[in-house]
Coordinates of C-alpha atoms in Angstrom, one line a residue:
Chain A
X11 CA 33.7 33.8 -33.4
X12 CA 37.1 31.5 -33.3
X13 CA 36.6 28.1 -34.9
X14 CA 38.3 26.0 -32.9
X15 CA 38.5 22.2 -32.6
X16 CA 35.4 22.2 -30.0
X17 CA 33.3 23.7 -32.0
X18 CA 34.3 21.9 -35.0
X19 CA 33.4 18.7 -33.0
X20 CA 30.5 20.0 -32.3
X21 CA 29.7 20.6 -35.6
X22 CA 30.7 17.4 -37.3
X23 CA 28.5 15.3 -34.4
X24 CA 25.2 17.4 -35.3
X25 CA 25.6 16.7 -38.5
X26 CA 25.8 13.4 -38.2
X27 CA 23.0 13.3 -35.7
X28 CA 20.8 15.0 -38.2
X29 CA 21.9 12.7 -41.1
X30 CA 21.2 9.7 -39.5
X31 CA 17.8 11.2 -38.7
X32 CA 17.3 11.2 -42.3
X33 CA 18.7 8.0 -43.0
X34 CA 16.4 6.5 -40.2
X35 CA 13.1 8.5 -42.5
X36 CA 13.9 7.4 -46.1
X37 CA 11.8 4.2 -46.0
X38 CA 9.3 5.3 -43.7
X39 CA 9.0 8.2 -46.1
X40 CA 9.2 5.8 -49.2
X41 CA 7.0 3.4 -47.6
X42 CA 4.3 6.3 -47.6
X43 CA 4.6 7.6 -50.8
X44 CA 4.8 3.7 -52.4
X45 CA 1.6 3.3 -51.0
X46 CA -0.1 6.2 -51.7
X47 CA 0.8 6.7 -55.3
X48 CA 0.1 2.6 -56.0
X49 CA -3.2 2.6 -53.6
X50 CA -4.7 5.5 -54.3
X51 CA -6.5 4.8 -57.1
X52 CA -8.6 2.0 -56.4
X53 CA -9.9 3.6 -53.2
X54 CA -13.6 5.0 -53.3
X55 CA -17.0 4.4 -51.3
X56 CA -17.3 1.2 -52.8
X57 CA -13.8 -0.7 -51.7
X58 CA -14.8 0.7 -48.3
X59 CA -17.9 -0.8 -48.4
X60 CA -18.7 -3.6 -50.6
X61 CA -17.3 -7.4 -50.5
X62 CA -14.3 -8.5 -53.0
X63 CA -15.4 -9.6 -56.1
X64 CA -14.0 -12.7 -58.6
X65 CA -10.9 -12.1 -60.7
X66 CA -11.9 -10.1 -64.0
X67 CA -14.8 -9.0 -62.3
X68 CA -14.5 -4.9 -62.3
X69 CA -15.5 -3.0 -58.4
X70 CA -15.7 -4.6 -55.3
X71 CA -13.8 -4.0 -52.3
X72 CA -12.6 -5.2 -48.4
X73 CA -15.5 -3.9 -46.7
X74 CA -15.3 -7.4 -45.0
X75 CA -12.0 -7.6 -44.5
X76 CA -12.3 -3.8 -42.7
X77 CA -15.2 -5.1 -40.8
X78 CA -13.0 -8.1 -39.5
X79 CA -10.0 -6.3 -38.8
X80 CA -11.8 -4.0 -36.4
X81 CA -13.5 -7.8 -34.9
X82 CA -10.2 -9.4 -34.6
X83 CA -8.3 -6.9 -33.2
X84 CA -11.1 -5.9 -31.0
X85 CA -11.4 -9.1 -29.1
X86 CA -7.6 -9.4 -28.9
X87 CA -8.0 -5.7 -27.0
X88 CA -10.1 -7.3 -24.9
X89 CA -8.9 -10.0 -23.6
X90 CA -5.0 -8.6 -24.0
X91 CA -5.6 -5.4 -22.3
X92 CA -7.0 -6.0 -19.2
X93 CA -4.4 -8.5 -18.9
X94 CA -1.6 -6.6 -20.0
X95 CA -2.5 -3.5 -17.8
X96 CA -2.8 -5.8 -14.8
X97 CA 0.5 -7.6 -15.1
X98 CA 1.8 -4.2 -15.7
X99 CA 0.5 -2.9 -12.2
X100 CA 1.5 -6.1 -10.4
X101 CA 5.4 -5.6 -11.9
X102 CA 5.7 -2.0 -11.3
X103 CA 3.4 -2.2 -8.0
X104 CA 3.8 -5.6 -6.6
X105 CA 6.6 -7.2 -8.0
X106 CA 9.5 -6.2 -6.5
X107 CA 11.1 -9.4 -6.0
X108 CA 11.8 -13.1 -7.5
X109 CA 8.4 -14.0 -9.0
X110 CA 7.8 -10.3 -11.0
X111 CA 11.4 -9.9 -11.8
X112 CA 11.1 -13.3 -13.9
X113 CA 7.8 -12.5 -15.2
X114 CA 9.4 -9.3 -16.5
X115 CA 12.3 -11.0 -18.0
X116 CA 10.2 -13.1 -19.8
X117 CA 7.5 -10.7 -20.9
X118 CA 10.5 -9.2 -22.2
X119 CA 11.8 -12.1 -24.2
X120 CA 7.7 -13.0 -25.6
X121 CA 8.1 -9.3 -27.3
X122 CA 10.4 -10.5 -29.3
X123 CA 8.9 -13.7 -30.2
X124 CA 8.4 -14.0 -33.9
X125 CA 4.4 -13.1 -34.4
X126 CA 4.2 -16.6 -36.2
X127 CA 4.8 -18.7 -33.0
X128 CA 2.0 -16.6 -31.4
X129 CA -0.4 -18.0 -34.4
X130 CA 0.6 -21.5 -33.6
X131 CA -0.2 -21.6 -30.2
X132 CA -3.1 -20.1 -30.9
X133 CA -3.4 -23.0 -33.4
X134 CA -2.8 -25.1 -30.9
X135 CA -5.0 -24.6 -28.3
X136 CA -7.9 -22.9 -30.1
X137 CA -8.3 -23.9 -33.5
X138 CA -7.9 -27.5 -33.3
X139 CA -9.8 -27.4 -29.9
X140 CA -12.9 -26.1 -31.7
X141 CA -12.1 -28.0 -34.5
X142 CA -12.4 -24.9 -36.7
X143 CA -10.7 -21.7 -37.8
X144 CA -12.4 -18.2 -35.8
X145 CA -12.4 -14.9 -36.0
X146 CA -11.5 -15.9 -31.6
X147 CA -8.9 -17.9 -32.5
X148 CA -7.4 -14.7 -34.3
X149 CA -7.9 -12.7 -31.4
X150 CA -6.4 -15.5 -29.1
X151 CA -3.3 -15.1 -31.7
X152 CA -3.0 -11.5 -31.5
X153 CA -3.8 -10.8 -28.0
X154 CA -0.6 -13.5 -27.2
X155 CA 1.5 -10.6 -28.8
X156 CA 0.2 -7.4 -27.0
X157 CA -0.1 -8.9 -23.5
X158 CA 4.1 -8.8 -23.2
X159 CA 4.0 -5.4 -25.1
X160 CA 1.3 -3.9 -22.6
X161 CA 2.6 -5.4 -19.7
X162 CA 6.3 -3.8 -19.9
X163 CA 5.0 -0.4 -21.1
X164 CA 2.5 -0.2 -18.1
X165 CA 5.0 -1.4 -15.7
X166 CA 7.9 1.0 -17.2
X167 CA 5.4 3.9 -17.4
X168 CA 4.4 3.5 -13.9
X169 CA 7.9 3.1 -12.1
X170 CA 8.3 6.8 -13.6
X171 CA 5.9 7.9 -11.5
X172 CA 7.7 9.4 -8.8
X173 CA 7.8 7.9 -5.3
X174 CA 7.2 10.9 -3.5
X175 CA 3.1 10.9 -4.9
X176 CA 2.8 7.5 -3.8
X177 CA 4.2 8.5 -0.3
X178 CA 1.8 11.4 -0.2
X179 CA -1.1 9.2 -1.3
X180 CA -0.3 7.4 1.7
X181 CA 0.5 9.9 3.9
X182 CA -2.8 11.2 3.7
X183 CA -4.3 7.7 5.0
X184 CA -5.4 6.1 1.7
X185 CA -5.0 2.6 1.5
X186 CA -2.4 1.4 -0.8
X187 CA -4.4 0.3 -3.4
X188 CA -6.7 3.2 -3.7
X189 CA -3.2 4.6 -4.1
X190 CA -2.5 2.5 -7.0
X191 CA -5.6 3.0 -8.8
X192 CA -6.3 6.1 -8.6
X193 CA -3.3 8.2 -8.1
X194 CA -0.5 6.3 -9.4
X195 CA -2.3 4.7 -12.8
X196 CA -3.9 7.8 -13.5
X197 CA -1.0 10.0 -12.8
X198 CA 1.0 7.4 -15.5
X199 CA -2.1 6.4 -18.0
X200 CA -0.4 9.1 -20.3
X201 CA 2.4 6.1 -21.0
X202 CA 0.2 3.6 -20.3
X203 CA -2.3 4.5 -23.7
X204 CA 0.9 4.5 -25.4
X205 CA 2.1 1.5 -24.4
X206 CA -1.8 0.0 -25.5
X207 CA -1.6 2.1 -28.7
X208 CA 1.7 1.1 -30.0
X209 CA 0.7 -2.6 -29.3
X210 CA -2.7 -2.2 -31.3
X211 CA -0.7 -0.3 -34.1
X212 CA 1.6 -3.8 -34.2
X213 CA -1.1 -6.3 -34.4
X214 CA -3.3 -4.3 -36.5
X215 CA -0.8 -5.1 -39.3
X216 CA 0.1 -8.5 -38.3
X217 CA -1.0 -11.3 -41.2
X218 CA 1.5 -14.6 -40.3
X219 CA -0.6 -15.4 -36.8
X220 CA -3.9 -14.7 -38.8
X221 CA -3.3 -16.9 -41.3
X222 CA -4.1 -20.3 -39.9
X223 CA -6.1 -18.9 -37.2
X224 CA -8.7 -16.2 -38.7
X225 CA -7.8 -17.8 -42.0
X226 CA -9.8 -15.6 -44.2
X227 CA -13.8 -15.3 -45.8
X228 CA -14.9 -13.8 -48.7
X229 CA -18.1 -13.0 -47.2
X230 CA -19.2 -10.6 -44.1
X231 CA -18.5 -11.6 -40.7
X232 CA -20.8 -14.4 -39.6
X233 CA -20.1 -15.2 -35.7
X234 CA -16.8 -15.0 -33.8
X235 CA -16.9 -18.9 -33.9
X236 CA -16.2 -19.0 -38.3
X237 CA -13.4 -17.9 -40.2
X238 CA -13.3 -14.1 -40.6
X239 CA -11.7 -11.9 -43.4
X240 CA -8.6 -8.9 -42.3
X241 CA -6.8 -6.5 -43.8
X242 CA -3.8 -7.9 -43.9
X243 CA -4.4 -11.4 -45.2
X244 CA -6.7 -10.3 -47.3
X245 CA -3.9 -8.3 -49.1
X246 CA -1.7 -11.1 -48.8
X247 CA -4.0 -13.2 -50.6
X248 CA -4.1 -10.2 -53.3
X249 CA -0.8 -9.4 -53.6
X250 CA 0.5 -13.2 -54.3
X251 CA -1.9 -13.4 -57.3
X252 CA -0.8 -12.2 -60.9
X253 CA -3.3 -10.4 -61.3
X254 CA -2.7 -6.5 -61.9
X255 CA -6.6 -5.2 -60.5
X256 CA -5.6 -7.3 -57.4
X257 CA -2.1 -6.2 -56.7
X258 CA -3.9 -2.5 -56.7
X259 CA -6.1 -3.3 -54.7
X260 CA -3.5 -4.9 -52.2
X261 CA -1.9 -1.5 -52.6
X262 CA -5.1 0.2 -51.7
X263 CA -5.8 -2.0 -48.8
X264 CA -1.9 -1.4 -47.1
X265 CA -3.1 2.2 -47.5
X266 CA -6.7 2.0 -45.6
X267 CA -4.5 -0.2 -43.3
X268 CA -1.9 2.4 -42.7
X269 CA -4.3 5.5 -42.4
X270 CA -6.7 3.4 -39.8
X271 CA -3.8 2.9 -37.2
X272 CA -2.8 6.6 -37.9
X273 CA -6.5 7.6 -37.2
X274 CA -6.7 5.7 -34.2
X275 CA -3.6 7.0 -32.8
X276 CA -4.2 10.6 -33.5
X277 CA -8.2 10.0 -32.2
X278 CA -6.4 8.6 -28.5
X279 CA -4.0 11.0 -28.3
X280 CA -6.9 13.4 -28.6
X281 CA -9.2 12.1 -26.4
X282 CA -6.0 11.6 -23.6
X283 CA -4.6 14.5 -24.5
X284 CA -2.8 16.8 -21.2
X285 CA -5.9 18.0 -18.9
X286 CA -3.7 21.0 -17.3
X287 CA -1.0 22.3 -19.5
X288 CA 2.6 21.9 -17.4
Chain B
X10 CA 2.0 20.6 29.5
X11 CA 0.1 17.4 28.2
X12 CA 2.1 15.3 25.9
X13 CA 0.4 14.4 22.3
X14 CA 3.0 11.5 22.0
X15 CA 5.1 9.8 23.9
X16 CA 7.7 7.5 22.5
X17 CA 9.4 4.4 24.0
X18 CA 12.5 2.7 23.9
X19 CA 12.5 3.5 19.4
X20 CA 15.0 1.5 17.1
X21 CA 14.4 1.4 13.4
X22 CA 16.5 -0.4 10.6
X23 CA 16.9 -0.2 7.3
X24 CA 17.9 -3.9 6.8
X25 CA 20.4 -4.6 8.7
X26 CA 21.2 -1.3 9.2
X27 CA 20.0 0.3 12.4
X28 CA 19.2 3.8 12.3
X29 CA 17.2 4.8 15.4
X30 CA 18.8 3.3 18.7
X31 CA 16.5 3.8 22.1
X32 CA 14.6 6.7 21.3
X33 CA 12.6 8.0 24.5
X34 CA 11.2 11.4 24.1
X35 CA 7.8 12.9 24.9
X36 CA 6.1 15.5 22.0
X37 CA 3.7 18.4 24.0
X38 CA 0.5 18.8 22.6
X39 CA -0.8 22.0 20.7
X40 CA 3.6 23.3 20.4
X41 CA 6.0 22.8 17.6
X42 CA 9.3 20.4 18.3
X43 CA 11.8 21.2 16.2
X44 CA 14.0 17.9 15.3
X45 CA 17.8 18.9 14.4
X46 CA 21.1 17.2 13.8
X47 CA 23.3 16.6 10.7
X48 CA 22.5 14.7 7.9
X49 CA 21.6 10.5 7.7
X50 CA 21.2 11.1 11.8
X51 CA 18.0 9.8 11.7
X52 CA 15.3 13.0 11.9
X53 CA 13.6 12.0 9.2
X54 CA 13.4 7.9 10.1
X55 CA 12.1 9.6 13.4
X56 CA 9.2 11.4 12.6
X57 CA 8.2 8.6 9.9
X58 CA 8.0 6.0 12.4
X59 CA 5.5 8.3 14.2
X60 CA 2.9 7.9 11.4
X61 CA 4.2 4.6 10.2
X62 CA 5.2 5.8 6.9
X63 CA 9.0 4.1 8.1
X64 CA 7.5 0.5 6.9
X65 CA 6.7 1.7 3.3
X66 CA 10.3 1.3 2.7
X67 CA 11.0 -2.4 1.4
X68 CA 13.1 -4.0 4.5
X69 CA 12.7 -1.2 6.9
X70 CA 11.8 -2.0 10.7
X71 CA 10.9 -0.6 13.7
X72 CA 10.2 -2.1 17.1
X73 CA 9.3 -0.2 20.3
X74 CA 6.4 2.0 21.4
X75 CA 4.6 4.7 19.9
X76 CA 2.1 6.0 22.2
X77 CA -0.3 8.8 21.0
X78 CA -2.9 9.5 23.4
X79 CA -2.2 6.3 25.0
X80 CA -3.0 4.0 22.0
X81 CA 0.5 2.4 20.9
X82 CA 0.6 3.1 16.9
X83 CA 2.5 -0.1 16.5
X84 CA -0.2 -2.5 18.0
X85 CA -0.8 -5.7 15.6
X86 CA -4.9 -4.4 15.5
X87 CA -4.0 -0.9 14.6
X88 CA -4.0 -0.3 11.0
X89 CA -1.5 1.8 9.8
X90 CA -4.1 3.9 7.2
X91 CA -6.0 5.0 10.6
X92 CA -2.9 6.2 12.0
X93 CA -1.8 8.2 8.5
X94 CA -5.1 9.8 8.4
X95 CA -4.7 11.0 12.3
X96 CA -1.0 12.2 11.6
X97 CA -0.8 13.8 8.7
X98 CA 2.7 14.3 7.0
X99 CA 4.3 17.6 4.2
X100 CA 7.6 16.4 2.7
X101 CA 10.7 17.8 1.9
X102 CA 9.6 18.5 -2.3
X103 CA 6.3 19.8 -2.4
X104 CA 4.7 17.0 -3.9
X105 CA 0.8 17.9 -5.0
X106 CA -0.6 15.3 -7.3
X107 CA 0.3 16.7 -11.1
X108 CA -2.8 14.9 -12.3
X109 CA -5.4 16.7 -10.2
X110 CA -6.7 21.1 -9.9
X111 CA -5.6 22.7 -6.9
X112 CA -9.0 21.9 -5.3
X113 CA -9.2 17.9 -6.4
X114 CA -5.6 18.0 -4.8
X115 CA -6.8 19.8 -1.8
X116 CA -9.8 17.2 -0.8
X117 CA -8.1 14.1 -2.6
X118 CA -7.6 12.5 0.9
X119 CA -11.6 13.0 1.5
X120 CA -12.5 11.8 -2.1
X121 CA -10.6 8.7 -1.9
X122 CA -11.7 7.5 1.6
X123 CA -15.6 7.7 0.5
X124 CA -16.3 11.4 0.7
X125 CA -18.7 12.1 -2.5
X126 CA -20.7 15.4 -1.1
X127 CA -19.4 18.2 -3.4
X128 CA -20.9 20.7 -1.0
X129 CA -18.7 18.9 1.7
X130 CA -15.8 18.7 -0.6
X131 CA -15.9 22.6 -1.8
X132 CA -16.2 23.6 1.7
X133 CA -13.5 21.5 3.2
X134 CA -11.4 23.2 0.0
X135 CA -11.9 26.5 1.0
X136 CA -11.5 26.0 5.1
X137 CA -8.0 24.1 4.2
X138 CA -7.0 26.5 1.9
X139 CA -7.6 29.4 4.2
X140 CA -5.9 27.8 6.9
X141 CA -3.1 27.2 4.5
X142 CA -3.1 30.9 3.9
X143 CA -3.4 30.1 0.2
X144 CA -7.1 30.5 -0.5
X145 CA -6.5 34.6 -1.4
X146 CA -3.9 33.6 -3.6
X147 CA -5.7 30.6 -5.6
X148 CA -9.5 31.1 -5.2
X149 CA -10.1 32.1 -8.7
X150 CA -7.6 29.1 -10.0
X151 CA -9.2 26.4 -8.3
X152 CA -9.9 24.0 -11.1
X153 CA -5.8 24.8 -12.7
X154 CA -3.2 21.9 -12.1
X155 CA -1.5 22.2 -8.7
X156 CA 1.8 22.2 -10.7
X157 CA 0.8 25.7 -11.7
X158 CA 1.6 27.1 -8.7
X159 CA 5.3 28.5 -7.0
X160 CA 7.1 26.0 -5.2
X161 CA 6.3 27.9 -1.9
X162 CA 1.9 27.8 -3.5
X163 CA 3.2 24.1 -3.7
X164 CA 4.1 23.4 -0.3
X165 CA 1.2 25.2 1.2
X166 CA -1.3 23.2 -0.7
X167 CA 0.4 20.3 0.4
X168 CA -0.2 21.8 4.1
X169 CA -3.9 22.1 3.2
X170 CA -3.8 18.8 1.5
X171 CA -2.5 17.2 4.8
X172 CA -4.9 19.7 6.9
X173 CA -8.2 18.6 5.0
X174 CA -8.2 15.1 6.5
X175 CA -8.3 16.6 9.7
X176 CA -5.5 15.4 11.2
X177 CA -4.5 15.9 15.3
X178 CA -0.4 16.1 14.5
X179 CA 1.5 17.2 11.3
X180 CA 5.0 16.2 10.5
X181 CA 6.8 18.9 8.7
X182 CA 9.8 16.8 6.9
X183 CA 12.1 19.8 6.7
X184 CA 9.1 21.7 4.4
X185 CA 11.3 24.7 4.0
X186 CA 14.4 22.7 2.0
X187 CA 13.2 23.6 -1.6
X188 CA 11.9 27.2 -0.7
X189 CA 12.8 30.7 -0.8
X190 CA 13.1 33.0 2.2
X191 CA 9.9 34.8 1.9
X192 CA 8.2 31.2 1.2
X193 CA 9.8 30.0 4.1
X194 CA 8.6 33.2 6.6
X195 CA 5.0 32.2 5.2
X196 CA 5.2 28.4 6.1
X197 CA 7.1 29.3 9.5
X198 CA 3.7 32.4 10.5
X199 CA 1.6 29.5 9.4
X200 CA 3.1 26.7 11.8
X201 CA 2.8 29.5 14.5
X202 CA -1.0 29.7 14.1
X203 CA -1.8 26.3 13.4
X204 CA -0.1 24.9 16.6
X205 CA -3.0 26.4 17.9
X206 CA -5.1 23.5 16.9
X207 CA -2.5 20.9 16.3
X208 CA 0.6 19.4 17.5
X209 CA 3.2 20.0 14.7
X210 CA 6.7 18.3 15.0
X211 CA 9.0 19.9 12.1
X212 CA 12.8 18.3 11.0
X213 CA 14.8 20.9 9.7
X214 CA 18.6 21.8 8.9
X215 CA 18.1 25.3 9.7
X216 CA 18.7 26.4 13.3
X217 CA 17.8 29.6 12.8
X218 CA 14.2 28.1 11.9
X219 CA 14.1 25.7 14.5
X220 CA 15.0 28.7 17.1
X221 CA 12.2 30.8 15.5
X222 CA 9.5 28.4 15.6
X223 CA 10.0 25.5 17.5
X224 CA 8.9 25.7 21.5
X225 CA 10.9 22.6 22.4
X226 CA 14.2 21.0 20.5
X227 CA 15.5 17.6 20.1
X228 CA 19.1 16.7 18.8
X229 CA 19.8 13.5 17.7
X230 CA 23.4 12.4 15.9
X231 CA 24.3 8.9 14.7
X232 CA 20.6 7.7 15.2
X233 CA 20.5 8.7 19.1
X234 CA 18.5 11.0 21.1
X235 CA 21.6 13.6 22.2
X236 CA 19.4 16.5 24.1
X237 CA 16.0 17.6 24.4
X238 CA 14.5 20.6 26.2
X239 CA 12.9 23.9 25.5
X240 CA 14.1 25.4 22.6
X241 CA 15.7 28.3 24.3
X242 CA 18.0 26.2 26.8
X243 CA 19.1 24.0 24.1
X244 CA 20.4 27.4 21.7
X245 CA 21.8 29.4 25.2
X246 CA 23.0 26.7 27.6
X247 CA 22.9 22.6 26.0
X248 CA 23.9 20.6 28.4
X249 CA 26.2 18.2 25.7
X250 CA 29.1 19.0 24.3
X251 CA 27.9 17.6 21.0
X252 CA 24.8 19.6 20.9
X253 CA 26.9 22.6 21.4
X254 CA 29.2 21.9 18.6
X255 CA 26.4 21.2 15.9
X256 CA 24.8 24.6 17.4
X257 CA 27.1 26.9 16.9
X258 CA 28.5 25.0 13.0
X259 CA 31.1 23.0 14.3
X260 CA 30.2 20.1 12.3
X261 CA 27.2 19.3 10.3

């Protein structure tokens, strides 16, 4: 083989391709192993389970703040989803003019909104509403940051569904939005679970909207209408003590956090995974 | 011979852009008409104004008659998913749904109008498939994707597809474009026996296919009706100079 200046080219870009790949995994990599080596530890049955305890106090755990997690993200699922999906169908469907391409636009724009202004509305128009911080008010908070998320990966996963299925939906006499439901989502719900998953993933970890919104509790969930513990406040409110026991347990907590959203995603992916092999 | 449709003074746009002008032309019942002319002519616009697929386009428009037994297609109480199920349509790409088995593919047009009978829905399988000649070829695969099959297994299920709604007239949008020649010799024996029972109109690019198959021939150029007779005048003697010239590769 001649080594000429092509190849060398070649050569030279790959590298740098690969490099940068490495580069892009260091702190992802470094996240993981911080984590795990501080976290580890303190995990057991019990800091799955049982409620935090007082400083100096040995044991104890974020069972609560587990429990509330899983609340608070579950109602922002279910108000944000339904939502998000829907926009998403109008835009890709339905929107092809003034109206959807501004909505898009500015669905486009809330993604990037920092998570905090999300918490103040919800602040705004829920907490000082009901005169009281909620485990709703948290949901309100987070759901504000999936809808935009959900709604452009619906809409983007579902103009990739090519136009000549939609046509032979149609041609075959069913109504346009049998169409849409039932060839067109489900021929793009692949991208559409991705879209939701991602979104989860980033609220799952979000703690500035929770924090004057959810606030926190040292005690188990008591209605949707009271302050409710999560994850990650509850290892913000560790990790800004001095104390050492805490700070593990912050670690530990970043590391249930972590391994939940990986769960979850590898559990969808299961569960949605290809029906026919390509 | 009876005419299926009959088609009166046709203009469609794109826009502003007019793409049909005037067409008149009558389609026999129970024979293949073979649609030809050069590309962006307006064979394919044609044939999806007769099932009203033509308005799915944002800002496309048609105006004239569409008469199919006597009932214009086009009038304000007709609804166009009627029509669709009555005139069934293949397309260029074979296009089976990729989320579906070849059988959920086959019937989807009778599962999503309100069919639910699985007995009715396994049968109507198997009859379209056989008269798709594909049912040899798939009946032990029934439950794969559709995507596992050739490109010319493709475009027959999209025949059965279209032929399990029991339609009266298939459009063949030239079905033959993406295929193979031994593909294509299937699709062409099948259009031979199912004009039997239907009125098939087929747009195709290849005059040697439109000579084998079709029983009558229309050629249109810039978006107007040139010639139309019986397939063997228009390939011996065409009476236009322009249909002549496209015959016989001049242009096109």
């Amino acid at each position: 083989m001649k080594w000429n200046k092509r190849k060398l080219t070649d050569r030279i870009m790959s590298g740098m391709s690969a490099a940068c790949v490495i580069i892009a995994i260091i702190p992802l990599v470094s996240i993981l192993y911080t984590v795990t080596i501080n976290g580890i530890s303190a995990i057991n049955l019990d800091f799955l389970t049982q409620l935090p305890r007082p400083v100096g106090e040995p044991g104890g755990g974020l069972g609560n703040a587990i429990q509330g997690t899983f609340i608070v993200v579950g109602i922002a699922c279910f108000i944000g989803l339904p939502i998000g999906i829907l926009s998403g169908v109008y835009l890709s469907e339905y929107g092809n003019n003034r109206f959807g391409r501004f909505v898009s636009f500015v669905a486009d724009i809330l993604t990037g909104t920092p998570s905090i202004v999300a918490g103040m509305f919800a602040y705004t128009f829920v907490v000082l509403y009901f005169k009281s911080f909620s485990a709703f008010a948290g949901g309100v908070a987070l759901s504000v940051l999936m809808i935009p998320i959900v709604t452009r990966t619906t809409e983007e996963s579902l103009k990739l569904v090519p136009g000549s299925i939609k046509e032979a939906s149609l041609a075959l006499g069913i109504p346009k939005w049998k169409t849409t439901l039932y060839i067109v989502i489900n021929t793009g719900k692949s991208g559409i679970i991705t879209g939701a998953l991602l979104a989860i993933a980033r609220i799952s970890g979000e703690t500035a909207p929770l924090l004057f919104t959810s606030f926190g509790n040292m005690f188990w969930a008591n209605g949707l209408d009271k302050p409710i513990s999560t994850m990650p406040v509850q290892i913000y409110t560790y990790a800004i003590t001095p104390f050492p026991d805490w700070h593990t347990k912050a670690w530990a907590g970043a590391l249930v956090l972590i391994v939940l959203i990986l769960v979850l995603n590898i559990g969808v992916r299961f569960v949605t995974r290809r029906k026919y092999a390509m | 011979m009876q005419n299926k449709i009959t088609v009166n003074d046709l203009n469609a746009w794109f826009g502003a852009k007019q793409v049909l002008h005037d067409i008149d032309i009558g389609i026999e019942k129970n024979a293949i008409t073979a649609i030809i002319g050069p590309s962006g002519c307006g064979k394919s616009t044609f044939i999806r104004c007769l099932n009203r697929m033509h308005e799915v386009v944002p800002g496309a428009k048609v105006s004239g008659k569409v008469l199919v037994d006597e009932m214009d297609i086009y009038d304000s109480d007709i609804d166009p998913v009627d029509i669709r199920r009555s005139i069934g349509m293949v397309f260029q790409k074979p296009n089976p749904f990729p989320t579906m088995s070849i059988r959920d593919n086959v019937v989807a047009g009778l599962r999503l109008n309100g069919v639910k009978d699985k007995n009715v829905l396994d049968k109507t399988a198997e009859e379209s498939l056989r008269k798709a000649a594909l049912w040899e070829e798939v009946k032990n695969d029934l439950h794969k994707s559709g995507m596992s099959l050739s490109g010319g297994q493709q475009q027959r299920l999209c025949i059965a597809r279209a032929l399990a709604v029991e339609p009266e007239v298939i459009l063949f949008d030239e079905p033959c474009s993406a295929l193979d020649p031994i593909s294509t010799s299937k699709i062409e024996d099948l259009m031979l026996e199912l004009k039997e029972k239907y009125t098939l109109i087929i747009v195709t690019h290849n005059m040697q296919q439109a000579a084998r198959v079709s029983d009558r021939t229309a050629f249109f150029l810039y978006g107007k009706l040139i010639e139309f007779g019986e397939t063997d005048q228009i390939f011996k003697k065409p009476e236009e100079k322009s249909t002549e010239d496209y015959i016989i590769g001049r242009f096109g």
